[in-house]
CSV table of N, CA and C and ligand atoms in Angstrom, one decimal:
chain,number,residue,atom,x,y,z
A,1,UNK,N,16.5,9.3,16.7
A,1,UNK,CA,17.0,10.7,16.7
A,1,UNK,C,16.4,11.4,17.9
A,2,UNK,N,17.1,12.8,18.1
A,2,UNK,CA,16.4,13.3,19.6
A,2,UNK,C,16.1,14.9,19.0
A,3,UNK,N,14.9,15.4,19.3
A,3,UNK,CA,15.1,16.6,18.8
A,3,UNK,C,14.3,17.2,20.0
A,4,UNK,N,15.1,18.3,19.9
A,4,UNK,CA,14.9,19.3,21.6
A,4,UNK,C,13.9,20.8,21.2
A,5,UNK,N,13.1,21.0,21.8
A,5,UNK,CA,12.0,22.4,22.0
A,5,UNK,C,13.1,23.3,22.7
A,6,UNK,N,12.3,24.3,21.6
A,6,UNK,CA,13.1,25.5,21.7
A,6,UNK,C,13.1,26.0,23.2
A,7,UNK,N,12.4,25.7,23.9
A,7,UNK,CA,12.6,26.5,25.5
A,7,UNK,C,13.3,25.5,26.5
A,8,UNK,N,13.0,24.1,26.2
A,8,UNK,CA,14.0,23.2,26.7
A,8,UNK,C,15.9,23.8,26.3
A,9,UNK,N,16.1,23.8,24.9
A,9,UNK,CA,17.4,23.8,24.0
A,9,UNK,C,17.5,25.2,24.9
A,10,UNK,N,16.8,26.3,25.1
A,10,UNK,CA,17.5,27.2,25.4
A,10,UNK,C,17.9,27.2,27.3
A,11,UNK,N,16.8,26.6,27.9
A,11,UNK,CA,17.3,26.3,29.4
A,11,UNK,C,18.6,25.6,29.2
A,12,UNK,N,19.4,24.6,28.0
A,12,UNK,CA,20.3,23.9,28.4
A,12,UNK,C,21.6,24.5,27.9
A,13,UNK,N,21.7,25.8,27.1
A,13,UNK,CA,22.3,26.7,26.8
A,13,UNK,C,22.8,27.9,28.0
A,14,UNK,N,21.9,28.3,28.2
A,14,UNK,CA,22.3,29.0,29.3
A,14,UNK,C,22.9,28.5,30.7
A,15,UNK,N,22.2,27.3,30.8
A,15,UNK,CA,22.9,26.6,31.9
A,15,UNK,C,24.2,26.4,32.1
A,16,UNK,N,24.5,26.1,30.4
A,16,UNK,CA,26.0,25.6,30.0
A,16,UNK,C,26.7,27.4,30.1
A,17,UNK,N,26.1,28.0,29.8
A,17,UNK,CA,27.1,29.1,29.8
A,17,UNK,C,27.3,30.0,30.6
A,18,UNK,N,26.2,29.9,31.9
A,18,UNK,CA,26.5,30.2,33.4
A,18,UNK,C,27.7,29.3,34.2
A,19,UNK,N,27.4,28.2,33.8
A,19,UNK,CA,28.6,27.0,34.4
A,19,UNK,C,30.1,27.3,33.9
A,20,UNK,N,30.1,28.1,32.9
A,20,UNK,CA,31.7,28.2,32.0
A,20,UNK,C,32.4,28.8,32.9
A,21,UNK,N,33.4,28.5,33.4
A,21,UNK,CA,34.4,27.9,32.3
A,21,UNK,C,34.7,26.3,32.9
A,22,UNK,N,33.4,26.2,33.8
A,22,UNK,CA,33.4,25.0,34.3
A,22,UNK,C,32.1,23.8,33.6
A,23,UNK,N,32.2,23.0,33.6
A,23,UNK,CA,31.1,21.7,33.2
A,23,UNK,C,30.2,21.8,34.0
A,24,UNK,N,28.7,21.9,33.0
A,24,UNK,CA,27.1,22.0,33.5
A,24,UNK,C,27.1,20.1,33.2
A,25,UNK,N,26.2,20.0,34.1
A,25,UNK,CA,24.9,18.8,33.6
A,25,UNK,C,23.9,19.3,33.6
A,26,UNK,N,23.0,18.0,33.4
A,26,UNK,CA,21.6,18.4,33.5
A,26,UNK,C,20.6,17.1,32.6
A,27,UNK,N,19.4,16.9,33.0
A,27,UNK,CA,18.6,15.9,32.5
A,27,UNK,C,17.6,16.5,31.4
A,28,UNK,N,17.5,15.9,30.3
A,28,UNK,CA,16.0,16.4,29.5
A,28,UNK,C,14.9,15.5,29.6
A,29,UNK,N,14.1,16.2,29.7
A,29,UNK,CA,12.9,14.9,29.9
A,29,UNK,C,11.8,15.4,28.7
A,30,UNK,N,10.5,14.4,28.9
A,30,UNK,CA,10.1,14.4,27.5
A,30,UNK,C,9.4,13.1,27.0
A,31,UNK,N,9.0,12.8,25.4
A,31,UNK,CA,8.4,11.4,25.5
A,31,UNK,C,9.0,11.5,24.1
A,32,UNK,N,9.0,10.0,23.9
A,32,UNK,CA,9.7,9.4,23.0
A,32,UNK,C,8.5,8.8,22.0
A,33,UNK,N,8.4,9.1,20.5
A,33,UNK,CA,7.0,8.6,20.0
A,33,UNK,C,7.6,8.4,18.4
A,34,UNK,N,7.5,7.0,17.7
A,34,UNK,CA,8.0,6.8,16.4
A,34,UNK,C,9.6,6.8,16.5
A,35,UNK,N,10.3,6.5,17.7
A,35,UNK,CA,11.6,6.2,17.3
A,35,UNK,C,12.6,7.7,17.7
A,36,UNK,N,11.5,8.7,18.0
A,36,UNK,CA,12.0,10.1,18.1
A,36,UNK,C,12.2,10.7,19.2
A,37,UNK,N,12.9,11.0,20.0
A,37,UNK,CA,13.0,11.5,21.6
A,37,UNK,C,12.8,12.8,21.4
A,38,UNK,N,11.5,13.2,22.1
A,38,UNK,CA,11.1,14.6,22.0
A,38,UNK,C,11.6,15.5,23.6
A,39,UNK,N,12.8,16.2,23.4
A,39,UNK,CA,12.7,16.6,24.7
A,39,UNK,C,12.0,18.0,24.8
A,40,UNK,N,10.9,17.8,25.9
A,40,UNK,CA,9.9,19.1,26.2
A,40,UNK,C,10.7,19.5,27.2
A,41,UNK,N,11.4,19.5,28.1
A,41,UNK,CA,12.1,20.0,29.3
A,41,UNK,C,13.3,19.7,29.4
A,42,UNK,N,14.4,21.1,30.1
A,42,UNK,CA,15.6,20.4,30.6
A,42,UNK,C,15.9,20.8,31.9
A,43,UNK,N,16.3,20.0,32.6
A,43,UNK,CA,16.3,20.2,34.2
A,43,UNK,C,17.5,20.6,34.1
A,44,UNK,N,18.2,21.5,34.8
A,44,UNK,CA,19.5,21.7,35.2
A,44,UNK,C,19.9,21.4,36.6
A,45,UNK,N,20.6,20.8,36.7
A,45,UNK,CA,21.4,19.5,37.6
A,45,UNK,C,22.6,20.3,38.2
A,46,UNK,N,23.3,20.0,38.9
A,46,UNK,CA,24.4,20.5,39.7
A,46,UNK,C,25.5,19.7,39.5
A,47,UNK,N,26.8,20.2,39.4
A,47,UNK,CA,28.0,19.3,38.9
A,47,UNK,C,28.6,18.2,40.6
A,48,UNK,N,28.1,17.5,40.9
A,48,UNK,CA,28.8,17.1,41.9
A,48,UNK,C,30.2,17.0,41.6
A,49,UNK,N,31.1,16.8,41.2
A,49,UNK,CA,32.2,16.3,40.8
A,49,UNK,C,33.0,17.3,42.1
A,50,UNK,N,33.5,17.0,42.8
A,50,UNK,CA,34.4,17.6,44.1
A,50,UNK,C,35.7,18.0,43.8
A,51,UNK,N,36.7,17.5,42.1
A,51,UNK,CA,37.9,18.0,42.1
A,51,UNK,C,37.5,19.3,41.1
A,52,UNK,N,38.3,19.5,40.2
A,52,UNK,CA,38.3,20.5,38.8
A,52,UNK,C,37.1,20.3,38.0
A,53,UNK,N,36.2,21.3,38.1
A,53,UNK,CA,35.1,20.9,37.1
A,53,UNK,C,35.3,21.7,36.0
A,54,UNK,N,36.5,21.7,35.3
A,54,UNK,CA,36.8,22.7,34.4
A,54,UNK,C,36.7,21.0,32.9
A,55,UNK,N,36.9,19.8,33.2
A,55,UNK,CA,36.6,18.2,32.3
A,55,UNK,C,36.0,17.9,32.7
A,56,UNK,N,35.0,17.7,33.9
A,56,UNK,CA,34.5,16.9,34.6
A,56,UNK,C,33.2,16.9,35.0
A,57,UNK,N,32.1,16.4,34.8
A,57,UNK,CA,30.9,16.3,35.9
A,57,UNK,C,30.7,14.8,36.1
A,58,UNK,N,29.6,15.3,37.7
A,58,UNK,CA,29.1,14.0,38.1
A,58,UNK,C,27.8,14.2,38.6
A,59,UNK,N,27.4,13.5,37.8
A,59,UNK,CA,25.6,13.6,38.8
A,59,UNK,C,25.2,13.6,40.3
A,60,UNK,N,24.5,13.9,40.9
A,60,UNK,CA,24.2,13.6,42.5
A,60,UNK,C,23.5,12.4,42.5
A,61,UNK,N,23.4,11.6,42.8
A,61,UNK,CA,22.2,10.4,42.7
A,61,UNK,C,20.9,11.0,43.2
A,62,UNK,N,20.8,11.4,44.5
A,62,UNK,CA,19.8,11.9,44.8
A,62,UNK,C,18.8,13.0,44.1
A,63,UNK,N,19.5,13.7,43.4
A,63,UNK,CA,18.9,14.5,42.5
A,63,UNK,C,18.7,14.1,41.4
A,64,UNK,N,19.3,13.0,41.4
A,64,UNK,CA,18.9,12.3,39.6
A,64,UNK,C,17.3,11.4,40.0
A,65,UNK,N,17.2,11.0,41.2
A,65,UNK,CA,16.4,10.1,41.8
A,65,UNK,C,14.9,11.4,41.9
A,66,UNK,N,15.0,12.7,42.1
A,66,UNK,CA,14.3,13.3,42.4
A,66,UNK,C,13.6,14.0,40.7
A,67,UNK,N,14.5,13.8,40.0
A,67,UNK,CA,14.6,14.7,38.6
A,67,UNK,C,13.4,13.1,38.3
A,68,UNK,N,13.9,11.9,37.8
A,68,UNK,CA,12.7,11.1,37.6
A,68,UNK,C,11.3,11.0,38.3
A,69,UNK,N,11.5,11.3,39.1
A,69,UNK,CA,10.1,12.2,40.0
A,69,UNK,C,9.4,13.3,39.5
A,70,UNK,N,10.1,14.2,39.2
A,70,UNK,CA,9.5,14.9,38.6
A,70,UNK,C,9.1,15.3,37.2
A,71,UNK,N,9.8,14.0,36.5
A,71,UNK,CA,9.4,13.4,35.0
A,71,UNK,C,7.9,13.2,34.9
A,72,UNK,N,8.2,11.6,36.3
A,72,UNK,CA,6.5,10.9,35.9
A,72,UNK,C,5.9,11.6,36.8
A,73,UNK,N,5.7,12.6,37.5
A,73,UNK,CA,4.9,13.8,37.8
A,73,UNK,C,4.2,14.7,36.7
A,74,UNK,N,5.3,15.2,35.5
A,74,UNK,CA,4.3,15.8,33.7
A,74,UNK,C,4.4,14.6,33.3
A,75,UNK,N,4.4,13.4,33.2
A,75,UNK,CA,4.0,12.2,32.3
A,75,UNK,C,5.3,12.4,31.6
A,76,UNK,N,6.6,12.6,31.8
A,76,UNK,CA,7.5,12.3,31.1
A,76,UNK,C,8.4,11.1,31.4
A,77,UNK,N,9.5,10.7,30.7
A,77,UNK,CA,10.4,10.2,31.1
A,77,UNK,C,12.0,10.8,30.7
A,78,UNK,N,12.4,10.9,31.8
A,78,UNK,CA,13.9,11.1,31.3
A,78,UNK,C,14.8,10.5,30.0
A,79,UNK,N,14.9,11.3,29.1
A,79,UNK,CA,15.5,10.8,27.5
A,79,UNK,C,16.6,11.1,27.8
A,80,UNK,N,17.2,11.5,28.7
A,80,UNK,CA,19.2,11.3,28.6
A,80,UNK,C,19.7,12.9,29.4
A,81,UNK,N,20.5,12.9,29.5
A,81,UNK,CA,21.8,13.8,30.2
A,81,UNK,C,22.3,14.7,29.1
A,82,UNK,N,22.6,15.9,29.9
A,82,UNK,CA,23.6,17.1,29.1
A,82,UNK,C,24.4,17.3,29.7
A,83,UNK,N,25.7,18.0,29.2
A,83,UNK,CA,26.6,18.4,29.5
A,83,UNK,C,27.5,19.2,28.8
A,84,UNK,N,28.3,19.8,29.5
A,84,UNK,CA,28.7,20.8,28.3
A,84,UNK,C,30.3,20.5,28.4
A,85,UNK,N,30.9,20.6,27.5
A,85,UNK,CA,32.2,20.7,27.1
A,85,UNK,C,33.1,22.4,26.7
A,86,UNK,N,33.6,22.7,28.2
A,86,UNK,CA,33.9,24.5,27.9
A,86,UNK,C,35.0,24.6,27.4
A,87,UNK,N,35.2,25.3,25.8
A,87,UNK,CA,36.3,25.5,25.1
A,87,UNK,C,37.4,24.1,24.4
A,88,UNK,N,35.8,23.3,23.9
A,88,UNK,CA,36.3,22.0,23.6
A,88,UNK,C,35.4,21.5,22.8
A,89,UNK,N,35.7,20.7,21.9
A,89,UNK,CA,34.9,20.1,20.8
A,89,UNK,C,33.4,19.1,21.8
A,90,UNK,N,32.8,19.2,21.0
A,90,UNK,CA,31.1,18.1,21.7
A,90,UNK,C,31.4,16.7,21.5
A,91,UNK,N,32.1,16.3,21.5
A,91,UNK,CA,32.9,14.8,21.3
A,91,UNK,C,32.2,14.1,22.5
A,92,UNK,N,32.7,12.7,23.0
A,92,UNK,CA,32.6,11.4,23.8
A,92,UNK,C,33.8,11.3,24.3
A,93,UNK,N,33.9,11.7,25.1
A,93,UNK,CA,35.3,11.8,25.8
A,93,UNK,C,35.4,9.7,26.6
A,94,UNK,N,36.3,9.4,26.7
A,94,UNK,CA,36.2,8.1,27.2
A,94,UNK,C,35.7,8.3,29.1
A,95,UNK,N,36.0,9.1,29.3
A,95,UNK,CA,35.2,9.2,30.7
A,95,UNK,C,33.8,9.6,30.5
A,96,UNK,N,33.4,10.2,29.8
A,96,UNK,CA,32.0,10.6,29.3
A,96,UNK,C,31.1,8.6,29.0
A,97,UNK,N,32.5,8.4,28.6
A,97,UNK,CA,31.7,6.3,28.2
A,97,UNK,C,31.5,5.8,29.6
A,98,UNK,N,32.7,5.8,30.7
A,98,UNK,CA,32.7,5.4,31.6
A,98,UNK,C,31.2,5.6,32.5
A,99,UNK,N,31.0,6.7,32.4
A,99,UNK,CA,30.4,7.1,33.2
A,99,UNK,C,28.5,7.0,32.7
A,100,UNK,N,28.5,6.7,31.5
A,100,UNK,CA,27.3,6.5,30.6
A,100,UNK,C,26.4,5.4,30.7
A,101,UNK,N,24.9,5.4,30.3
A,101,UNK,CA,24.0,4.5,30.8
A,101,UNK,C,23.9,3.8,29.2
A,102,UNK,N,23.2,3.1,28.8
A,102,UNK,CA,23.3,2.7,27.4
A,102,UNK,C,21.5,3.0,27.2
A,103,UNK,N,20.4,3.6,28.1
A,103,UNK,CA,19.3,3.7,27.9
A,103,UNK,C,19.0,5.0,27.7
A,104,UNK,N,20.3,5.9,27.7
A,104,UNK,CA,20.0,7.8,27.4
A,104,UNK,C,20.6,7.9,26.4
A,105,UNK,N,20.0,9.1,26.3
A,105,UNK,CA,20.8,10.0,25.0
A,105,UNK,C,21.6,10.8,25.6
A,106,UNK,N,23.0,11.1,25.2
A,106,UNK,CA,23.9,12.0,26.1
A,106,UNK,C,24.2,13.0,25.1
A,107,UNK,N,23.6,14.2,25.3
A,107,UNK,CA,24.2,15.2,24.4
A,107,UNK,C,25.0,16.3,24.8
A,108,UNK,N,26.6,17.0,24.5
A,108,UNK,CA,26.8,17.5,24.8
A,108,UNK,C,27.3,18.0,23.8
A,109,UNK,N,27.2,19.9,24.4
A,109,UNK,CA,27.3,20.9,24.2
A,109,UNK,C,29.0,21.8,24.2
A,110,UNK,N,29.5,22.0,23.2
A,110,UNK,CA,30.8,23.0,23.2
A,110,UNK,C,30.1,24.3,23.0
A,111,UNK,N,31.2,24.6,24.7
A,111,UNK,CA,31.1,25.6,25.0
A,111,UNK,C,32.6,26.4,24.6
A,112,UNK,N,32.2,27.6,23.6
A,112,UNK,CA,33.9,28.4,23.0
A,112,UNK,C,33.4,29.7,23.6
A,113,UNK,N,34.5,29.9,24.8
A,113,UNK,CA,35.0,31.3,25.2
A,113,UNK,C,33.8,32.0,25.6
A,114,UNK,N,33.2,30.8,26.5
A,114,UNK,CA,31.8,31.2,27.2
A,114,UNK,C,30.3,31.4,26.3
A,115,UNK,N,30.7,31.0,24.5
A,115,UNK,CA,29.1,30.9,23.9
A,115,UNK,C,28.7,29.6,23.2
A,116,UNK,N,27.6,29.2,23.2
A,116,UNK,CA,27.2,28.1,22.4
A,116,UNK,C,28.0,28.1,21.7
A,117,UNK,N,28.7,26.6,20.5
A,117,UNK,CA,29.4,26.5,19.4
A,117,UNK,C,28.8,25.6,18.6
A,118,UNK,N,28.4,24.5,19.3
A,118,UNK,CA,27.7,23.0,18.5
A,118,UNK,C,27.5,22.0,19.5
A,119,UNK,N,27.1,21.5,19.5
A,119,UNK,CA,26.8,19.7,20.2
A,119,UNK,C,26.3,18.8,18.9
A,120,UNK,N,26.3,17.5,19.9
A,120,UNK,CA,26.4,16.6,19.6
A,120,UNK,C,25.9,15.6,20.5
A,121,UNK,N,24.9,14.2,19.9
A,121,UNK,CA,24.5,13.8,21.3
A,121,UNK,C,24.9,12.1,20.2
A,122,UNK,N,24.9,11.3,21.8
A,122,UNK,CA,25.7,10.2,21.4
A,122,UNK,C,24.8,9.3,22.5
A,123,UNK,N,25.0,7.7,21.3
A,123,UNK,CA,23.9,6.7,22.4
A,123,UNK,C,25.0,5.5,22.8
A,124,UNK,N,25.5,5.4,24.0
A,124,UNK,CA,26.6,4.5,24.3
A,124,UNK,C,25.7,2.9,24.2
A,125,UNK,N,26.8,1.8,24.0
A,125,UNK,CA,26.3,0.7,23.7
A,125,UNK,C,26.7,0.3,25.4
A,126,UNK,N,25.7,-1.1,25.5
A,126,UNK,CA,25.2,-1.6,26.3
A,126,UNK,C,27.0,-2.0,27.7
A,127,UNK,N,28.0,-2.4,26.7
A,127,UNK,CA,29.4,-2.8,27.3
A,127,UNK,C,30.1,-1.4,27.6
A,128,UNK,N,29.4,-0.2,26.9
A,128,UNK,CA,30.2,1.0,27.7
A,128,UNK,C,31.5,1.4,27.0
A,129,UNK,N,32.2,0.1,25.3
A,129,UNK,CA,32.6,0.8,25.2
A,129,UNK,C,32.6,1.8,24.0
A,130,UNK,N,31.6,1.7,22.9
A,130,UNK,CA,31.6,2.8,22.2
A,130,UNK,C,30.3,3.5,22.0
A,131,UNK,N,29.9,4.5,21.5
A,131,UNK,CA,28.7,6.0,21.8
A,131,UNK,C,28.7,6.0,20.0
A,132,UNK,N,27.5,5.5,19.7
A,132,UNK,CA,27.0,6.0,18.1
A,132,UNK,C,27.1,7.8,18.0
A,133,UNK,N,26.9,8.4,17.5
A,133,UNK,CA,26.3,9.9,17.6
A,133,UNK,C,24.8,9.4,16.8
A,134,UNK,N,24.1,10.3,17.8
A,134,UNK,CA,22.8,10.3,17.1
A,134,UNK,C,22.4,11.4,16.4
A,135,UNK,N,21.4,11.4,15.2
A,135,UNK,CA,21.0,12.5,14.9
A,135,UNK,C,20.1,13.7,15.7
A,136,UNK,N,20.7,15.0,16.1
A,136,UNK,CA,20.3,15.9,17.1
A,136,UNK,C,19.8,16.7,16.2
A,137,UNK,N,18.4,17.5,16.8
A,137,UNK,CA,18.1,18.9,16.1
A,137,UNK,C,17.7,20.1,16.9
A,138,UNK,N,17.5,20.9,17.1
A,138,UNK,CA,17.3,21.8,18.3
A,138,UNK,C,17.0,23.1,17.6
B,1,ZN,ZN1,32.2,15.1,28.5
């Protein structure tokens, strides 16, 4: 299960709802202890995606490369990706699979008419093609 700190959960809220009506990312980081992904932090990330980011994000590499830098800098490790879904259910979209590591937790966030609504975070299997939902608390 993954359960998110209140000042993390709220940096990844606002992120999402500054980004509306377009798609936020972003990394949480944190440490993982008894099976439990603790995220203490969420970094907010930039949508590379170059067409409509109204379905779409894409990580930067380079910024993803600098974000685990500054993980094992507080002794964390990166526990998985956010994203937000604007005016759309917190589902696993099949490009959300495509695009998925099988070592993160990917939680995303529905965004309705620019306010939080719910998420949902999902652990893709190793072949990419299906995402358990995991249990989230925030
Ligand atoms: Zn998505």
């Amino acid at each position: 299960m993954i359960r998110i700190e209140k000042q993390a959960w709220d940096t990844m809220v606002a992120h999402a709802r500054e980004c509306y009506p377009r798609e936020c990312c972003g990394a949480m980081l944190g440490v993982e202890e008894n099976g439990v992904r603790l995220v203490k932090a969420a970094r907010p990330m930039r949508n590379a995606f170059e067409g409509a980011q109204e379905d779409t994000y894409q990580l930067d590499p380079a910024e993803q490369l600098a974000v685990e830098k500054e993980a094992r800098a507080q002794s964390f490790s990166v526990l998985g990706i956010f994203h937000s879904h604007p005016d759309c259910d917190a589902y696993f979209s099949k490009r959300d699979l495509q695009n998925s590591c099988p070592w993160y937790s990917f939680v995303v966030l529905s965004i309705q008419k620019g306010e939080f609504h719910h998420a949902n975070s999902f652990l893709p299997n190793f072949e990419q093609t299906e995402a358990k939902q995991e249990p989230l608390e925030y």
